[in-house]
Short mmCIF file of C-alpha atoms and ligand atoms in Angstrom, two decimals:
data_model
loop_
_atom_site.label_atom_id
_atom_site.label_comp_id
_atom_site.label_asym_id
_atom_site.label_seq_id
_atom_site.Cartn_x
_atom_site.Cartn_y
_atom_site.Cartn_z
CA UNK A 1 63.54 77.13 -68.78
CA UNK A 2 63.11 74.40 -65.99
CA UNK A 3 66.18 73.06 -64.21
CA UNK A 4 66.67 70.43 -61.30
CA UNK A 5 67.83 70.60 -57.76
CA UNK A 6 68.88 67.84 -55.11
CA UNK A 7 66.22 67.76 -52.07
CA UNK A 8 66.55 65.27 -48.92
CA UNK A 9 63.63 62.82 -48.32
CA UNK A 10 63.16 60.23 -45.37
CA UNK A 11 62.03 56.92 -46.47
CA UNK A 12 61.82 54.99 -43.24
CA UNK A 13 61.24 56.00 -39.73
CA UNK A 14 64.81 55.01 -38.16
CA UNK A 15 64.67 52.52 -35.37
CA UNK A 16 66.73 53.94 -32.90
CA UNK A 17 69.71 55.71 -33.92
CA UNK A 18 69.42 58.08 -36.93
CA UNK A 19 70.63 56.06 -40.16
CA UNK A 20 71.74 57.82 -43.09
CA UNK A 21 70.15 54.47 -45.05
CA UNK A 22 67.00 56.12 -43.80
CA UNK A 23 67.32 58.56 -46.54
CA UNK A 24 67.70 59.49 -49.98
CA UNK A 25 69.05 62.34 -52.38
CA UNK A 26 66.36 62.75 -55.04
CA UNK A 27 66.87 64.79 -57.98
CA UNK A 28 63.83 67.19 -58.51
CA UNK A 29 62.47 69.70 -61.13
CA UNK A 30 62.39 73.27 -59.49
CA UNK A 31 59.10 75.03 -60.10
CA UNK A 32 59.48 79.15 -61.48
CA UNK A 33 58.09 81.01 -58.26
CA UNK A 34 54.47 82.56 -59.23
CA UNK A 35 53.06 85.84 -57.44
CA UNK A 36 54.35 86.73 -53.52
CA UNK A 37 56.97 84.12 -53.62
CA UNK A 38 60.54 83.84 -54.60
CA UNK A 39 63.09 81.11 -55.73
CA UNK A 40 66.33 80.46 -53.23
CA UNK A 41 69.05 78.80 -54.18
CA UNK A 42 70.19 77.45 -51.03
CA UNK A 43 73.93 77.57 -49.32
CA UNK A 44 73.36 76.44 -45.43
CA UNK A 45 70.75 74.53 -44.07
CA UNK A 46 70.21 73.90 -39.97
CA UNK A 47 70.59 70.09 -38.29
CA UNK A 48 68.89 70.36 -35.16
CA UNK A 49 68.31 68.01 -32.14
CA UNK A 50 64.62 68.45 -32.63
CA UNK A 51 64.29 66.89 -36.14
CA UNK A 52 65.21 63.41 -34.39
CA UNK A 53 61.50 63.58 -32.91
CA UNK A 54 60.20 64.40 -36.21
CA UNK A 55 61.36 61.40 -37.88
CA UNK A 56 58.35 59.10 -36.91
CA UNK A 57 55.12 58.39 -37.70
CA UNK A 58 53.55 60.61 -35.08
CA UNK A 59 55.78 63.29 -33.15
CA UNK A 60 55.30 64.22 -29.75
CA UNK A 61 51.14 65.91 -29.89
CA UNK A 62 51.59 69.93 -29.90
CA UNK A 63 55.38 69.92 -31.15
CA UNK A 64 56.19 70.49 -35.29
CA UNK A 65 54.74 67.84 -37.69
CA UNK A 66 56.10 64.58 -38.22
CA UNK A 67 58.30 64.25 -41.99
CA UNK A 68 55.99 62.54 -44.17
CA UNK A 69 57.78 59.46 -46.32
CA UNK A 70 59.20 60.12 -49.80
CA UNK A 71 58.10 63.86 -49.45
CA UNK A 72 60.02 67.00 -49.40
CA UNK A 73 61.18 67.76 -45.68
CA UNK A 74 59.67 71.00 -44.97
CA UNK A 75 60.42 73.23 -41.92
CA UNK A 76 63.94 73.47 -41.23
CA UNK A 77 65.31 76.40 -41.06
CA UNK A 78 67.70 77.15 -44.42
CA UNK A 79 69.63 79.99 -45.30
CA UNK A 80 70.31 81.25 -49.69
CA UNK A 81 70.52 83.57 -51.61
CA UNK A 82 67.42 84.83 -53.79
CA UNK A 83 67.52 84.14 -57.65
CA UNK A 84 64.29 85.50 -58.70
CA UNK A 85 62.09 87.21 -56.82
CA UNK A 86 58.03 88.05 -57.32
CA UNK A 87 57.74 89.20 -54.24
CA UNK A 88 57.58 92.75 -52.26
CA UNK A 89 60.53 93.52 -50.39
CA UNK A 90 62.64 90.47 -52.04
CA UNK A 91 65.23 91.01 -54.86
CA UNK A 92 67.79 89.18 -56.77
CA UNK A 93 71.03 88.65 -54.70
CA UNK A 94 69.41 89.44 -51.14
CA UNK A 95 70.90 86.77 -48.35
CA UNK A 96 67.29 85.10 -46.95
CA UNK A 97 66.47 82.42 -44.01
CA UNK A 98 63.18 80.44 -44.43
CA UNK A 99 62.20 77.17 -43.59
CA UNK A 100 61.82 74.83 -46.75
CA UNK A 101 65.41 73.48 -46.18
CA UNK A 102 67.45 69.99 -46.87
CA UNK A 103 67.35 70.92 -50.72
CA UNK A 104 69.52 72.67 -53.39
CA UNK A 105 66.56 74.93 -54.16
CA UNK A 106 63.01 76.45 -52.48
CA UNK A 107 60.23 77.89 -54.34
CA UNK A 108 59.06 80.38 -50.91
CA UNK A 109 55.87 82.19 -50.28
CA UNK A 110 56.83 85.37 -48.70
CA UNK A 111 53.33 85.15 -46.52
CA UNK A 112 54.18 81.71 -44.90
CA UNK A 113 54.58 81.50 -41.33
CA UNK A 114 56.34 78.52 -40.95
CA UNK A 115 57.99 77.40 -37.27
CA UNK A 116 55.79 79.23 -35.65
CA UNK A 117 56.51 82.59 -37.36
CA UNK A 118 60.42 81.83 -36.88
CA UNK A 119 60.85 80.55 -40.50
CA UNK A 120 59.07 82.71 -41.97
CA UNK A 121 61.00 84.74 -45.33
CA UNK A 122 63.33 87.24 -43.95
CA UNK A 123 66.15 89.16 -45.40
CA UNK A 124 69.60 88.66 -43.47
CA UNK A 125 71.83 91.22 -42.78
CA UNK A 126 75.60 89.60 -43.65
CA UNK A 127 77.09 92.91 -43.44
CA UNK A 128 77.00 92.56 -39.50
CA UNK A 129 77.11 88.33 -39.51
CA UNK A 130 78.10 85.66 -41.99
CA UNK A 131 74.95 84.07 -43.53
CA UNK A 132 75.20 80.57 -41.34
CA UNK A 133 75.25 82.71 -37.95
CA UNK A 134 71.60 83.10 -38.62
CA UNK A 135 71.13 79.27 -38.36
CA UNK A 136 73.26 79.49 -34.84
CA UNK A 137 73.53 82.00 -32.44
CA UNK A 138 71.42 84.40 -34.55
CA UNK A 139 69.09 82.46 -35.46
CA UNK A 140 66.92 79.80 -33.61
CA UNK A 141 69.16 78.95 -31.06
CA UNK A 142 70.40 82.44 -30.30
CA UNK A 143 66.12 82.96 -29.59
CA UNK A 144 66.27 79.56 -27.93
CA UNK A 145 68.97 80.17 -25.44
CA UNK A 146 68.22 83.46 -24.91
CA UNK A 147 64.36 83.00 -24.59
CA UNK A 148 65.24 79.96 -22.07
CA UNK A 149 67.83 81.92 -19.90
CA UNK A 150 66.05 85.41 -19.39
CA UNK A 151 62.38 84.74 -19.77
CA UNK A 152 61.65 81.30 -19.20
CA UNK A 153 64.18 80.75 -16.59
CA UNK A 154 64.29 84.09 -15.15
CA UNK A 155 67.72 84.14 -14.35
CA UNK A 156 68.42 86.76 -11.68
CA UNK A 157 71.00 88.04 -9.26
CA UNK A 158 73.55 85.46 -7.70
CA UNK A 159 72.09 82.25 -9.44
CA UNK A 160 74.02 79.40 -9.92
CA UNK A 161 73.53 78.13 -13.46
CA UNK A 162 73.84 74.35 -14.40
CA UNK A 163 73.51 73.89 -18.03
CA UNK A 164 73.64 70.76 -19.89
CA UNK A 165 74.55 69.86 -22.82
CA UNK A 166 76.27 72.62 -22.75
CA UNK A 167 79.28 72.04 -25.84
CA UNK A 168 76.11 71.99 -28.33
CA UNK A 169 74.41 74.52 -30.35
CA UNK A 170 71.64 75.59 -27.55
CA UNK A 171 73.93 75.21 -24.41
CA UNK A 172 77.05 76.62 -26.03
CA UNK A 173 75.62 80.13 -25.89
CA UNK A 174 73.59 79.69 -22.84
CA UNK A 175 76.48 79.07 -20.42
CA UNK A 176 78.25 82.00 -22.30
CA UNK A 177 75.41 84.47 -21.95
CA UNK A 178 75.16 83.38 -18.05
CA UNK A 179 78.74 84.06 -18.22
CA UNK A 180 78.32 87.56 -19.10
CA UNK A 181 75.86 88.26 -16.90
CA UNK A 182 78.60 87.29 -13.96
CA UNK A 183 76.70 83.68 -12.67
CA UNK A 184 79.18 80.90 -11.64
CA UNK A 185 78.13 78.37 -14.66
CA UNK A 186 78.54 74.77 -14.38
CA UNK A 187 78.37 72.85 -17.70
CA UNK A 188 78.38 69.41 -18.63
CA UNK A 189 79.00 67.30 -21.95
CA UNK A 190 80.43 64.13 -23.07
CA UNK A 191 83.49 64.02 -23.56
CA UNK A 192 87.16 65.24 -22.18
CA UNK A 193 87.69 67.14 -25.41
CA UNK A 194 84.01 69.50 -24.69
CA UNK A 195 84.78 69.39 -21.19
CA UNK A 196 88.32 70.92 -21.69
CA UNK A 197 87.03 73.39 -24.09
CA UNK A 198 84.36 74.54 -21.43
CA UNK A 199 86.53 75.27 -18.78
CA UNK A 200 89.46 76.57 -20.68
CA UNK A 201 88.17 78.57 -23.99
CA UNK A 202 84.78 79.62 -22.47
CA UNK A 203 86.06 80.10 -18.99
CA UNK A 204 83.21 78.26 -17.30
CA UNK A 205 83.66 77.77 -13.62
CA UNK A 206 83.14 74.29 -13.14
CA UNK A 207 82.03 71.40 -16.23
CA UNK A 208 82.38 67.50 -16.25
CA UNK A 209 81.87 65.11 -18.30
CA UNK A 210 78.63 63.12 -17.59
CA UNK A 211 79.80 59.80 -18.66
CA UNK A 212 82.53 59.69 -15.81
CA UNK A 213 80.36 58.58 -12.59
CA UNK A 214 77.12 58.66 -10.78
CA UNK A 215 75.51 62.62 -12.01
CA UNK A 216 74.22 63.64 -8.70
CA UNK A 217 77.99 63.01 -7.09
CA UNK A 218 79.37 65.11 -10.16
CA UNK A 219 77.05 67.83 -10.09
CA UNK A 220 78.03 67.94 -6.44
CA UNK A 221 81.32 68.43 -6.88
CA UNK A 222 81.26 71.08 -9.39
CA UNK A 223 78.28 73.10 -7.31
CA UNK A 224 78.87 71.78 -4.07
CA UNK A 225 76.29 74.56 -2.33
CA UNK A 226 73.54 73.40 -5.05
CA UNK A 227 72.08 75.35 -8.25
CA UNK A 228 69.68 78.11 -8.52
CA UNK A 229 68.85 77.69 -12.41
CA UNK A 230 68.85 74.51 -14.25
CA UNK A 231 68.94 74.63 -18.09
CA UNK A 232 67.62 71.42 -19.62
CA UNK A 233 68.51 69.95 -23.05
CA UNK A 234 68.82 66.48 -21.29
CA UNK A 235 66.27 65.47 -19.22
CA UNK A 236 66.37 61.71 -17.71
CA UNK A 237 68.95 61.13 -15.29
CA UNK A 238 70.01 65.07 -15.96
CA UNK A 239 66.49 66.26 -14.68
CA UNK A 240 66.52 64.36 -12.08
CA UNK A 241 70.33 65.47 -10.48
CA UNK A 242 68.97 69.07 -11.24
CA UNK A 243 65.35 68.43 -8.57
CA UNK A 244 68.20 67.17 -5.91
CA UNK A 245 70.75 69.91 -6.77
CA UNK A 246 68.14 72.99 -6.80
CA UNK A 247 67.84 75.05 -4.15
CA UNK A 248 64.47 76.80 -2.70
CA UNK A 249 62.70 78.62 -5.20
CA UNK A 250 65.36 77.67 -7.97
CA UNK A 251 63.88 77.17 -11.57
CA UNK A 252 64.33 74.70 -14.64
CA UNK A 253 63.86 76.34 -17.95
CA UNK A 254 62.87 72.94 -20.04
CA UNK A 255 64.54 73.53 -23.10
CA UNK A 256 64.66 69.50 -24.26
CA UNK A 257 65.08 66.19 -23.54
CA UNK A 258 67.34 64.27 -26.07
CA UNK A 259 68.50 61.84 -23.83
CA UNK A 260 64.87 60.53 -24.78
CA UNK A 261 64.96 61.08 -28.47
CA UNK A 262 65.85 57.79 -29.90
CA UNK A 263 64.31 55.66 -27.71
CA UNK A 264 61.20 53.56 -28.67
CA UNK A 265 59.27 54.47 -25.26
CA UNK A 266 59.62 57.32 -23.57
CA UNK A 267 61.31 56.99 -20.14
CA UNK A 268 59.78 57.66 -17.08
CA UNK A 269 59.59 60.84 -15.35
CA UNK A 270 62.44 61.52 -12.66
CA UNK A 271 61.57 59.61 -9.16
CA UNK A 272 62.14 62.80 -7.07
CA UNK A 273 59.78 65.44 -8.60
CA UNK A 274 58.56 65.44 -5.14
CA UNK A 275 61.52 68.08 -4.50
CA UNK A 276 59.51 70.38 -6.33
CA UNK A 277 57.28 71.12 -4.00
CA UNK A 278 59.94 70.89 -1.36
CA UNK A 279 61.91 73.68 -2.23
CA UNK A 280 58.91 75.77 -4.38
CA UNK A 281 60.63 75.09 -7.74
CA UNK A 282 59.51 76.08 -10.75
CA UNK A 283 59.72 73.74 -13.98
CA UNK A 284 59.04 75.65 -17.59
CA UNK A 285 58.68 74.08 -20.60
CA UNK A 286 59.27 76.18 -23.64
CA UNK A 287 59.62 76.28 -27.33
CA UNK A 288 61.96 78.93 -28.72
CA UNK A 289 59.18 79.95 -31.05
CA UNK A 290 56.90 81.14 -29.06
CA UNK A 291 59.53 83.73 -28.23
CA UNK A 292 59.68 85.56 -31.67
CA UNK A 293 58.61 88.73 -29.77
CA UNK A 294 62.45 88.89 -28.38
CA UNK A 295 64.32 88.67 -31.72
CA UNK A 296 65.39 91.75 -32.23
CA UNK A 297 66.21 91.78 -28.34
CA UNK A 298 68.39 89.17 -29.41
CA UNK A 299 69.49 90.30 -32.51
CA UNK A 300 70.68 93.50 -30.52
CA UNK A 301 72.25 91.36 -27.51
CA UNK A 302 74.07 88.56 -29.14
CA UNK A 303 74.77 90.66 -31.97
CA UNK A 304 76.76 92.59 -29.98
CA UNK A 305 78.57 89.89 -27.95
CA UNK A 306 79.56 88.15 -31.27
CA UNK A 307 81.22 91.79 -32.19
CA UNK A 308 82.77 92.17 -28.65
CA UNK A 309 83.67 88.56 -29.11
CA UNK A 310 82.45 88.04 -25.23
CA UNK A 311 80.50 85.01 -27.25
CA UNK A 312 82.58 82.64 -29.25
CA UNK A 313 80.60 81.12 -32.10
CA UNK A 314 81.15 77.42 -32.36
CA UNK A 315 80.17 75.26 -35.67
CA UNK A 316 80.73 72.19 -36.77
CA UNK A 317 80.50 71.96 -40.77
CA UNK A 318 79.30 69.02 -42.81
CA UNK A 319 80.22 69.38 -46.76
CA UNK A 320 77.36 68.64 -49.18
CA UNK A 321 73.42 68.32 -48.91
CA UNK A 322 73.77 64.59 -49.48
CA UNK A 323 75.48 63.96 -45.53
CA UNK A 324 72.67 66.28 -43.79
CA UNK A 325 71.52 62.72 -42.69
CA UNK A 326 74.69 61.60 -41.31
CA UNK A 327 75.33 65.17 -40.08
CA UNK A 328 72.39 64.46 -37.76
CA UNK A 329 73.42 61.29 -36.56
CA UNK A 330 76.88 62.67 -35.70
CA UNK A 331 74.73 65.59 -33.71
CA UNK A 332 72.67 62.67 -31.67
CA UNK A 333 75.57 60.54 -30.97
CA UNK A 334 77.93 63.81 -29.19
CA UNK A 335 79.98 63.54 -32.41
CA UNK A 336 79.55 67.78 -33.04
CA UNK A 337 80.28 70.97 -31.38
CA UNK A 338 78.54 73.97 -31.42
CA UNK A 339 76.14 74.65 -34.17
CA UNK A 340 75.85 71.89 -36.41
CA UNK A 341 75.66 72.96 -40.33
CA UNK A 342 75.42 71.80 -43.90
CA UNK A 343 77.18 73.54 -46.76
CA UNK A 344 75.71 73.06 -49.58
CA UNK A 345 76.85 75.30 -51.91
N1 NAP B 1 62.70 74.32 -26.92
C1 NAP B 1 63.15 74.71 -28.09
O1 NAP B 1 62.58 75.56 -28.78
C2 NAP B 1 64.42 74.14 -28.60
C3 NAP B 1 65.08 74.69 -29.72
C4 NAP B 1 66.31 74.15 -30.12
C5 NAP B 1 66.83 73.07 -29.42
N2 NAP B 1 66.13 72.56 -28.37
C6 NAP B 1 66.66 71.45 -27.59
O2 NAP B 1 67.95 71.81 -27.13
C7 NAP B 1 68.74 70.64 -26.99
C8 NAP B 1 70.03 70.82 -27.79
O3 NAP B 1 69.69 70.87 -29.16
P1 NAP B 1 70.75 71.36 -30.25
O4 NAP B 1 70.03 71.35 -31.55
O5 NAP B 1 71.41 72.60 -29.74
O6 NAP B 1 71.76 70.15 -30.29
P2 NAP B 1 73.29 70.09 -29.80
O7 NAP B 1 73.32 70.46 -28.35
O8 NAP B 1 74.15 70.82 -30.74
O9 NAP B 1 73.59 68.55 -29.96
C9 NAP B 1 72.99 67.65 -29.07
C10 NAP B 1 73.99 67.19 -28.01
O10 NAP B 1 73.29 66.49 -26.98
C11 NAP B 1 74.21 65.61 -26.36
N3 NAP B 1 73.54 64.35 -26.06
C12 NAP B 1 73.06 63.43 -26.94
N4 NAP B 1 72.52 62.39 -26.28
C13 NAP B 1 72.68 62.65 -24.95
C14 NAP B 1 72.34 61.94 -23.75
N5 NAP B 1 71.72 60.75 -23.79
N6 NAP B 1 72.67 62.50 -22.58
C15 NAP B 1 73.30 63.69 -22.51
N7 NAP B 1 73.65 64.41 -23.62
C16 NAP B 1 73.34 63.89 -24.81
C17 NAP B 1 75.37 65.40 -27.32
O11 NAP B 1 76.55 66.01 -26.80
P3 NAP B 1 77.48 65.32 -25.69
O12 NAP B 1 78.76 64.99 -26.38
O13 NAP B 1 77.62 66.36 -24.65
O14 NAP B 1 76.76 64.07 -25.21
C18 NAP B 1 74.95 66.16 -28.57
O15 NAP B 1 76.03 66.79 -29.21
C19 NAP B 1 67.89 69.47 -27.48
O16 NAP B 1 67.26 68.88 -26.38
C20 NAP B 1 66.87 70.17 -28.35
O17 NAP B 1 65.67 69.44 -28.52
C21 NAP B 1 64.96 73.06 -27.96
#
């Protein structure tokens, strides 16, 4: 018996802001899975920053592939629940994350490697987390934050931490984690509502809201002897504070840029990379894939924070596959909080 299933597909590179116009809800036949794969009927799916730089013709060169028009959108991550299963390891009923998401259904090979290895078919453990944690602070933002803080951005002893962005997915649970760890944590978002939230529910020691002056005089105020560790989701005008703000040897872990995303051209570098060499910085790019050596580092870590509850778990949930579009355009324009999710089912 064949049966259908809703799946998201871009049909025009947006210009500018994300526009739900720029997509449609096409009704599909669902294949039966053959050998090694297995058939998930879907009930999250992930809306990430980074899928803004996949909707063009040609993302940025090294970073994940650009959406094709009128085409499935492969490799976000998803989370379901199996419904037949021909492959090892994979039964009926078992809670799975992969990476064919933005559908009602995916036919999955369990040998894929999608995202770098991150998306590849894995059974979920709900007993210890509900099944959209693994989208959020379990899943590639957990690796992402944690990756960025410890690794990349070698956080050690005494370090004052700026992070920005720091109400969304990624910089929710770094400025927590930093918390635990005992750093004084400045954050920064836009608006009075995340800034409020950041000093008073997370307990941050300083936040503002960028929108309310000049960044360099802000970041002053709130770290007035400068910042050890900057944590970049920003960029642009953020980057730039951050080389005047950082003291010697201090470190940015370059975990994005969105203030960049939407624009046709990307800006221009920041006009004071020259402190760099000043003050023997260190700037890191890094993809939270590349990391999938620390998962179960993480899985252990923030695992067990969740359980304490020393990390508070933020989402924002949008109802139905068909507004994954407009759940992304509420994401770019500061309109979420935490992890961003779609329900579908
Ligand atoms: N390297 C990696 O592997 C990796 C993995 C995941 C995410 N990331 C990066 O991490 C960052 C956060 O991603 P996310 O998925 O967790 O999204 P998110 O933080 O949940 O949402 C993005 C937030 O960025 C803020 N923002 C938008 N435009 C801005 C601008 N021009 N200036 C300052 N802030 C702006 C908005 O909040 P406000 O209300 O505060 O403006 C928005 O809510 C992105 O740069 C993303 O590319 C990197």
């Amino acid at each position: 018996m064949t049966f259908t299933g809703r799946q998201v597909q871009l049909t025009a590179y947006p210009d500018g802001e994300v526009r739900p116009s720029d997509f449609r809800i096409v009704e599909v036949d669902v294949r039966k899975p053959g050998p090694g794969e297995v058939l998930v009927r879907n009930t999250w799916t992930s809306v990430d920053a980074g899928l803004r730089m996949r909707l063009r013709e040609k993302g940025p060169d090294g970073y994940f592939p650009a959406f094709p028009l009128d085409a499935p959108m492969d490799q976000i991550k998803t989370v379901g629940e199996v419904v037949e299963s021909h492959a090892a390891g994979f039964e009926r009923g078992h809670t799975v994350w992969h990476a064919s998401g933005w559908r009602d259904y995916s036919v999955v090979k369990a040998s894929d490697q999608p995202l770098a290895g991150l998306g590849a078919l894995r059974r979920l453990d709900v007993e210890a987390a509900p099944p959209q944690a693994y989208l959020g602070p379990l899943g590639g933002n957990g690796l992402t934050a944690y990756a960025g803080l410890f690794r990349v951005g070698e956080l050690r002893d005494g370090d004052v931490v700026w992070v920005s962005a720091a109400a969304g997915a990624v910089g929710n649970l770094v400025a927590q984690m930093a918390k635990i760890r005992g750093h004084y944590v400045v954050g920064s978002a836009g608006s009075e509502e995340k800034v409020r939230d950041l000093l008073e529910v997370l307990g941050l020691d300083a936040a503002f809201n960028y929108k309310d002056g000049p960044l360099p005089e802000l970041l002053r105020q709130a770290a007035p002897d400068g910042i050890d560790l900057y944590f970049d989701n920003v960029g642009g005008d953020h980057l730039r504070a951050a080389l005047a703000a950082l003291r010697p040897w201090g470190r940015v872990a370059m975990c994005g840029m969105i203030s960049d995303y939407e624009a046709a051209t990307p800006a221009p570098g920041p006009d004071n990379l020259f402190q760099a060499v000043a003050n023997n910085l260190t700037l890191r790019g890094f993809r939270g894939s590349a990391n999938v050596d620390l998962l179960d580092d993480m899985w252990r870590d923030v695992g067990g924070w969740l359980r304490d509850g020393r990390i508070r778990y933020r989402e924002t949930v949008v109802e139905g596959l068909e507004n994954a579009p407009e759940a992304l355009a509420r994401l770019m324009r500061g309109d979420t909080t935490g992890k961003t999710l779609v329900r579908i089912a």
